[in-house]
Tab-separated table of C-alpha atoms and ligand atoms in Angstrom:
chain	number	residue	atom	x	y	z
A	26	UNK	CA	23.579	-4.281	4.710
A	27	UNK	CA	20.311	-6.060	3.949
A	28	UNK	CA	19.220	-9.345	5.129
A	29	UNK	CA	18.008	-11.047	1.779
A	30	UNK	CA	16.344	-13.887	4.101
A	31	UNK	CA	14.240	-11.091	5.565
A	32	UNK	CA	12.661	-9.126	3.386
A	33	UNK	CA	9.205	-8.300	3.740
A	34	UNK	CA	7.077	-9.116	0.996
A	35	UNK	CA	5.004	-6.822	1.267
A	36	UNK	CA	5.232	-3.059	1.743
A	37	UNK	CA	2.884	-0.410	1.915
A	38	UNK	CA	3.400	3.531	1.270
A	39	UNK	CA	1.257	6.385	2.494
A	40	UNK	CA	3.338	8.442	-0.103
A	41	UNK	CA	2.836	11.423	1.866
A	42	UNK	CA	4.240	15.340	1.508
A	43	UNK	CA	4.119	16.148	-1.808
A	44	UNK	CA	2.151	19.492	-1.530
A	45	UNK	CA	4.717	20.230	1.775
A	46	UNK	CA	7.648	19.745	-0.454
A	47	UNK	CA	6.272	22.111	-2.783
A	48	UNK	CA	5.178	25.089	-0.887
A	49	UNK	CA	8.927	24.684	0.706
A	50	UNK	CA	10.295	25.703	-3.096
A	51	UNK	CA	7.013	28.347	-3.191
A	52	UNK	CA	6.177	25.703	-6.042
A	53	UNK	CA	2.316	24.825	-7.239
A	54	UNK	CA	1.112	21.625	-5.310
A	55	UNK	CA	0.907	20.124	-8.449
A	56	UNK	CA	4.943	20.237	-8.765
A	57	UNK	CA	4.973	17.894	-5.716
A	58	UNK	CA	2.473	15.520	-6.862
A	59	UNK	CA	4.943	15.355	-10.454
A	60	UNK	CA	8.047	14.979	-8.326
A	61	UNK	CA	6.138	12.181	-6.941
A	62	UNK	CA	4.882	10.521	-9.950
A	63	UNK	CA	8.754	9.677	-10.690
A	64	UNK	CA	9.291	8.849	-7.267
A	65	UNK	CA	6.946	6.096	-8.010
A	66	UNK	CA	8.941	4.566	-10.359
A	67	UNK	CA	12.317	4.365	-8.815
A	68	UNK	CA	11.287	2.757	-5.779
A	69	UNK	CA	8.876	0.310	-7.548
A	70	UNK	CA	12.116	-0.362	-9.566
A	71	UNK	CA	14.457	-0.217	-5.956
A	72	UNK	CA	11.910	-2.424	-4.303
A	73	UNK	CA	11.358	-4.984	-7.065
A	74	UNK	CA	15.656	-5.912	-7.059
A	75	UNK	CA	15.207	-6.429	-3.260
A	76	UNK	CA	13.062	-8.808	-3.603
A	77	UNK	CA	9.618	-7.727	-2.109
A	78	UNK	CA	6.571	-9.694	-3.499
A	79	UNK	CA	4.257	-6.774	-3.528
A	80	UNK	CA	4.248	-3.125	-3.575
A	81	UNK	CA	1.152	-1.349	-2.222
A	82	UNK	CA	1.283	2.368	-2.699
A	83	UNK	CA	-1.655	4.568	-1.771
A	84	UNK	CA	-2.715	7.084	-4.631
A	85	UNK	CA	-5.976	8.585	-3.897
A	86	UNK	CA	-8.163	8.095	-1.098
A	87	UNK	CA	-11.986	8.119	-1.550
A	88	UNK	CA	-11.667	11.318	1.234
A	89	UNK	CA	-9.124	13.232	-1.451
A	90	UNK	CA	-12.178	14.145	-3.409
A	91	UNK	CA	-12.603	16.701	-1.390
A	92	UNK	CA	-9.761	18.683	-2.469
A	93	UNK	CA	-9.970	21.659	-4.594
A	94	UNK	CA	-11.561	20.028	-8.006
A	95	UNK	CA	-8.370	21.569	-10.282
A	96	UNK	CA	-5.847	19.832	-7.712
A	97	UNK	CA	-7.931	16.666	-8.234
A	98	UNK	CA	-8.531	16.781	-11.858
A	99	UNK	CA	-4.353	17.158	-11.778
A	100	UNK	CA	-3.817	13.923	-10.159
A	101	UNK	CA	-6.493	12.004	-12.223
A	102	UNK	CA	-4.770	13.438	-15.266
A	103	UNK	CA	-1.567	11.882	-13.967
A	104	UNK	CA	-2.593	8.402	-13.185
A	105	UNK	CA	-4.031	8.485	-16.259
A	106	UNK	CA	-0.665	9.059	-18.044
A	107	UNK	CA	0.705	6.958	-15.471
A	108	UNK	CA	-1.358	4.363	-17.079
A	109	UNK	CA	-0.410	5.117	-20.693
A	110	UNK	CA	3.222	5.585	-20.511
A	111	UNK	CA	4.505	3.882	-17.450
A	112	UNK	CA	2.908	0.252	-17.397
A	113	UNK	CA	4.676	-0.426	-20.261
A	114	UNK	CA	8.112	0.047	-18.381
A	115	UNK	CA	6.357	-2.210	-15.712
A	116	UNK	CA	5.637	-4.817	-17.884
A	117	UNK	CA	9.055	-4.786	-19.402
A	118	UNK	CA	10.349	-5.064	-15.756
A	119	UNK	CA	8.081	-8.157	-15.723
A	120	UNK	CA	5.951	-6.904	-12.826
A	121	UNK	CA	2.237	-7.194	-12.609
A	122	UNK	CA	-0.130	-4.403	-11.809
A	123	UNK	CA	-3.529	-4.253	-9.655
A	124	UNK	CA	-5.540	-1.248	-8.628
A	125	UNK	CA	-7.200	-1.256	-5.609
A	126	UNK	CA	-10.716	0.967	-4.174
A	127	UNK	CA	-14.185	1.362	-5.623
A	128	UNK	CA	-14.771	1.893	-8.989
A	129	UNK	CA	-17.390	4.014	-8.733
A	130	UNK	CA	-16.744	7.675	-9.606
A	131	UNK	CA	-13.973	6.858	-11.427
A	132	UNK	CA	-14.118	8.090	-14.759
A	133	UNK	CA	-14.992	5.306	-17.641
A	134	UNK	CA	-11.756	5.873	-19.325
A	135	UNK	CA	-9.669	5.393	-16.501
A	136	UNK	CA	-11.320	2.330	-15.520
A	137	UNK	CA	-10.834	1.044	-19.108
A	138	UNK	CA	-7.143	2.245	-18.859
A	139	UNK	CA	-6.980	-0.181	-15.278
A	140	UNK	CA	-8.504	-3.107	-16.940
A	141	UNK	CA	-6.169	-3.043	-20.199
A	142	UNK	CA	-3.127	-2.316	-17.628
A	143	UNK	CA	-4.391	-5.442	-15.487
A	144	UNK	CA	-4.711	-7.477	-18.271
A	145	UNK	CA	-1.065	-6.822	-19.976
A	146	UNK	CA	0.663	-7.721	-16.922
A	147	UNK	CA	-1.288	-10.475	-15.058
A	148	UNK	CA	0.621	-13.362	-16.639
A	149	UNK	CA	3.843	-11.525	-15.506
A	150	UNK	CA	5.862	-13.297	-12.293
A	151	UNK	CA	7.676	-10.629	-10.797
A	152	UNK	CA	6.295	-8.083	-7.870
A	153	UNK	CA	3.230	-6.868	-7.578
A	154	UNK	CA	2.881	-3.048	-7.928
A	155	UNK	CA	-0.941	-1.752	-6.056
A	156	UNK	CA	-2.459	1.179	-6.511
A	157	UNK	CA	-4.943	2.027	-4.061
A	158	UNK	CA	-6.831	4.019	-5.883
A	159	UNK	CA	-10.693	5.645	-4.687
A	160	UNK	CA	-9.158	3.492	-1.668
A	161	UNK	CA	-10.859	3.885	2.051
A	162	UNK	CA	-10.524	0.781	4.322
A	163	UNK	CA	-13.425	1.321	6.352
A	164	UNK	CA	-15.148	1.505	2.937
A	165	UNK	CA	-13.658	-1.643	1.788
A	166	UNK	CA	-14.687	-3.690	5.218
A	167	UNK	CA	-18.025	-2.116	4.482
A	168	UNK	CA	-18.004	-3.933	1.192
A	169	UNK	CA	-16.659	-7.057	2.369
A	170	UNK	CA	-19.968	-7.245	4.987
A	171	UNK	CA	-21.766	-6.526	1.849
A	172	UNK	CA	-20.902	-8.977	-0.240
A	173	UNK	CA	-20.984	-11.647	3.106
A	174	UNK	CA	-24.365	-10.886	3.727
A	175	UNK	CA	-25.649	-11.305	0.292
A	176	UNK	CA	-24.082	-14.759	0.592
A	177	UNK	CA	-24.933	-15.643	3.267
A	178	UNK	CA	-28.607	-14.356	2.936
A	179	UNK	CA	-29.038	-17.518	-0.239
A	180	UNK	CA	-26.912	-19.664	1.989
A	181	UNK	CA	-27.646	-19.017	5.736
A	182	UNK	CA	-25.344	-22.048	6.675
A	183	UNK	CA	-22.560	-20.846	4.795
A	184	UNK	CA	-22.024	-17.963	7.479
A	185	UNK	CA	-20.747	-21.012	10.342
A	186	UNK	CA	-17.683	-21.047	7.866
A	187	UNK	CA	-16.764	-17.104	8.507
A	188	UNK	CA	-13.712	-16.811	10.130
A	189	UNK	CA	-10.845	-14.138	10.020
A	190	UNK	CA	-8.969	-15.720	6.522
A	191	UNK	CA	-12.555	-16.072	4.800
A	192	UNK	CA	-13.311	-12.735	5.559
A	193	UNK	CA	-10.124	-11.853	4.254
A	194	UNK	CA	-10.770	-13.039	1.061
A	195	UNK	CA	-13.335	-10.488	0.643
A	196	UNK	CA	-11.594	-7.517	1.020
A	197	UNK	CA	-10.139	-6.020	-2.368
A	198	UNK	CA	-6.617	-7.391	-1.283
A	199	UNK	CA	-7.626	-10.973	-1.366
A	200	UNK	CA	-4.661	-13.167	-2.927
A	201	UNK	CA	-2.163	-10.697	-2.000
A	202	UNK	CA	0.544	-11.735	1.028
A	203	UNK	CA	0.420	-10.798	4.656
A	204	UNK	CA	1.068	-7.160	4.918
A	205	UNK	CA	4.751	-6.848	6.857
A	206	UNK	CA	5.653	-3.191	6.626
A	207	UNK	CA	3.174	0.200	6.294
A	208	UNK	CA	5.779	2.825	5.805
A	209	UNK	CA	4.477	6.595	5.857
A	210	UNK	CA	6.530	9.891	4.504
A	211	UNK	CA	5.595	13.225	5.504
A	212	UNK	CA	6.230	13.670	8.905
A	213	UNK	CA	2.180	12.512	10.064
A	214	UNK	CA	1.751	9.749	12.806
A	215	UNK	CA	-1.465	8.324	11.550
A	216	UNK	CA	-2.640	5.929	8.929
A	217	UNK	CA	-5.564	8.054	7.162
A	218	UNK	CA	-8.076	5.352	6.500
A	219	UNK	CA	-5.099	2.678	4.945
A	220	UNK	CA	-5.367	-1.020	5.315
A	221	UNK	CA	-6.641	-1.222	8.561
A	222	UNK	CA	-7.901	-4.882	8.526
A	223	UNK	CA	-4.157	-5.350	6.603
A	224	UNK	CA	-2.070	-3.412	9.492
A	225	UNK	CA	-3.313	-5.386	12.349
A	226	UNK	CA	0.436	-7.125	12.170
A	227	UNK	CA	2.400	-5.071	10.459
A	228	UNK	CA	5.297	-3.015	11.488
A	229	UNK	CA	5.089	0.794	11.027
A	230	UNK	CA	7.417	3.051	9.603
A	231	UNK	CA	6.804	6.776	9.879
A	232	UNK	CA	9.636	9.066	8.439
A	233	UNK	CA	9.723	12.764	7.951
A	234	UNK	CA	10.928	12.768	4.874
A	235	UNK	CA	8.259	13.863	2.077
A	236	UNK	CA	7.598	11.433	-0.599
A	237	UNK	CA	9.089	13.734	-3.735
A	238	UNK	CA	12.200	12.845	-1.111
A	239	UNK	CA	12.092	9.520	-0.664
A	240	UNK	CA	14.772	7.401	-2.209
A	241	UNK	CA	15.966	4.267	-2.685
A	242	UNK	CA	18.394	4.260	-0.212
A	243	UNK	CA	15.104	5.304	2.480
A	244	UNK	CA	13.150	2.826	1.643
A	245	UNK	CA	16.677	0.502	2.151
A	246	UNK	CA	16.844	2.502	5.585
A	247	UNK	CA	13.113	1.290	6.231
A	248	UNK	CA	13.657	-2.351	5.936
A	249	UNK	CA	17.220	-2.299	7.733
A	250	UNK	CA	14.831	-1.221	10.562
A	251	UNK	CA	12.074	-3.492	10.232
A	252	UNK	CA	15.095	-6.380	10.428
A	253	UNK	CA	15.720	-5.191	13.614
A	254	UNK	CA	12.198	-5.678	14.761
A	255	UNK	CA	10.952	-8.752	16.563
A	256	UNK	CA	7.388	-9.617	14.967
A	257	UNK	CA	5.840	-11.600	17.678
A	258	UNK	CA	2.351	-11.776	16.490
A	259	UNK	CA	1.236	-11.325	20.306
A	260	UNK	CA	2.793	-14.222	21.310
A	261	UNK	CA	5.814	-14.073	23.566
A	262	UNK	CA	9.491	-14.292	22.082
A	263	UNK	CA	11.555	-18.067	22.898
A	264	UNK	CA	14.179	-16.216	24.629
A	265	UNK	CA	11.216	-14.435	26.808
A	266	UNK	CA	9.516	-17.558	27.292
A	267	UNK	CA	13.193	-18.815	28.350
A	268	UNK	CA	13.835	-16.651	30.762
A	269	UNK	CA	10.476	-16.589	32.227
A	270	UNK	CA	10.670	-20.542	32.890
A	271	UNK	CA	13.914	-20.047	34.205
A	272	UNK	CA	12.281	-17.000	36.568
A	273	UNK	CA	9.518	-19.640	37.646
A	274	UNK	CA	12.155	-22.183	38.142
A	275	UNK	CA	14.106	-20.089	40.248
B	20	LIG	C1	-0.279	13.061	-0.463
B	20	LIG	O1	0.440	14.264	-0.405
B	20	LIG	C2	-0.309	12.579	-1.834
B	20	LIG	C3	-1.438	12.338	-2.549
B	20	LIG	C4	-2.798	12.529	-2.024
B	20	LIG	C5	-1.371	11.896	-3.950
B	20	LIG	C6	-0.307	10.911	-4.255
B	20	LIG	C7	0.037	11.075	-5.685
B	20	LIG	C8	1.273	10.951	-6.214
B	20	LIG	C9	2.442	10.462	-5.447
B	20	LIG	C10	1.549	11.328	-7.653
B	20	LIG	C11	0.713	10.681	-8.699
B	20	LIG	C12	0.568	9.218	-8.514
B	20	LIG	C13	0.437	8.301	-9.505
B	20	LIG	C14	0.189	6.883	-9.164
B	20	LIG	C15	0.539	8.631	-10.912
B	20	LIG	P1	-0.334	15.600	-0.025
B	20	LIG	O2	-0.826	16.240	-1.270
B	20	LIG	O3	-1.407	15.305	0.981
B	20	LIG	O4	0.825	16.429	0.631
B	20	LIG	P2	0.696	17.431	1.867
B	20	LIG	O5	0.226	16.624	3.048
B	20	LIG	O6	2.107	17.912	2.036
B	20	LIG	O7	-0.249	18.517	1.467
């Protein structure tokens, strides 16, 4: 049983596994990624009726270009019908959609796709759905201290005003709530260049379960156990502060 006074609103994925899960069924990777693809819409759909404010799911990473170019021509291929067919099931389900990452080397078409797909759901009021898409987050700090120093080049005073949430607002998730939970399928114990500025608070979630896997009832499983965390923010909980007067006290 969920708390519905504690959900986080927002959730990450490193939708990790998909090539695992298919070399387990001596498949082609590019059955995993599929199986995945359709993942993507169930729990977008299971995480929408709990209640979660945004979605952030990570696609492509600007790293994945190096993969073999067929395996990466597959995947482009699929967000791209991604793009054509599902959005409009999206937009039914009155959710908005944003892409995340750099642009560049994107093809033209798929950034046209994006924009039209941005544009049809932005007046929408239910959860956001992110892709992270050409997404790095050491590349998208690096961009943020572009942008600030071009700013603050014209305007050297401006710079006094720089402070964590400013800086924040400069990073491609500006606008978008605190991050609360990074969950990560596939078995891995990192976080592979994902929201690293964003993570700083969040609670992590690793399960071994590979995304083509991962249902609704997981990603249920995931928040159960984030509701049994205690986000402190590094400051120290009331009952620890309790007993530690009562300690001094003593
Ligand atoms: C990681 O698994 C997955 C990816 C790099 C791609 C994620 C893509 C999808 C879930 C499908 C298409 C998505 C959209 C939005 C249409 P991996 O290939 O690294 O798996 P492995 O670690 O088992 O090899």
């Amino acid at each position: 049983m969920l708390d519905k006074n504690n959900i986080p609103k927002h959730v990450a994925i490193i939708m990790d596994g998909n090539g695992r899960w298919a070399k387990m069924r001596r498949l082609m990777r590019s059955a995993g990624h599929r199986k995945g693809m359709k993942r993507i819409k169930e729990i977008t759909r299971a995480a929408n009726q709990l209640g979660i404010e945004t979605l952030t799911l990570f696609a492509f990473s600007c790293e994945n270009w190096q993969r073999p170019k067929k395996e990466v021509d597959m995947l482009m291929r699929a967000f791209s019908h991604f793009l054509d067919n599902d959005i409009k099931e999206l937009n039914k389900d009155n959710l908005r959609f944003r892409v995340i990452g750099r642009s560049v080397s994107l093809s033209e078409r798929l950034l046209f796709k994006i924009k039209k797909a941005q544009e049809l759901t932005a007046k929408n009021t239910g959860m956001t759905l992110v892709l992270a898409l050409n997404y790095g987050a050491r590349q998208e700090i690096v961009d943020a201290c572009r942008q600030i120093i071009e700013l603050a080049t014209k305007s050297p005073d401006w710079i006094k005003t720089l402070n964590e949430r400013v800086f924040s607002q400069f990073l491609y998730t500006r606008n978008l709530p605190e991050l609360d939970l990074l969950i990560r399928t596939g078995a891995e114990l990192r976080l592979s260049n994902f929201l690293l500025w964003q993570a700083s608070y969040a609670e992590l979630y690793f399960t071994k379960i590979y995304w083509p896997d991962f249902k609704k009832e997981d990603l249920s499983e995931a928040i159960k156990d984030y509701q049994e965390r205690h986000r402190r923010f590094g400051e120290i909980s009331p009952e620890r502060s309790e007993g530690r007067r009562r300690r001094i006290k003593e």
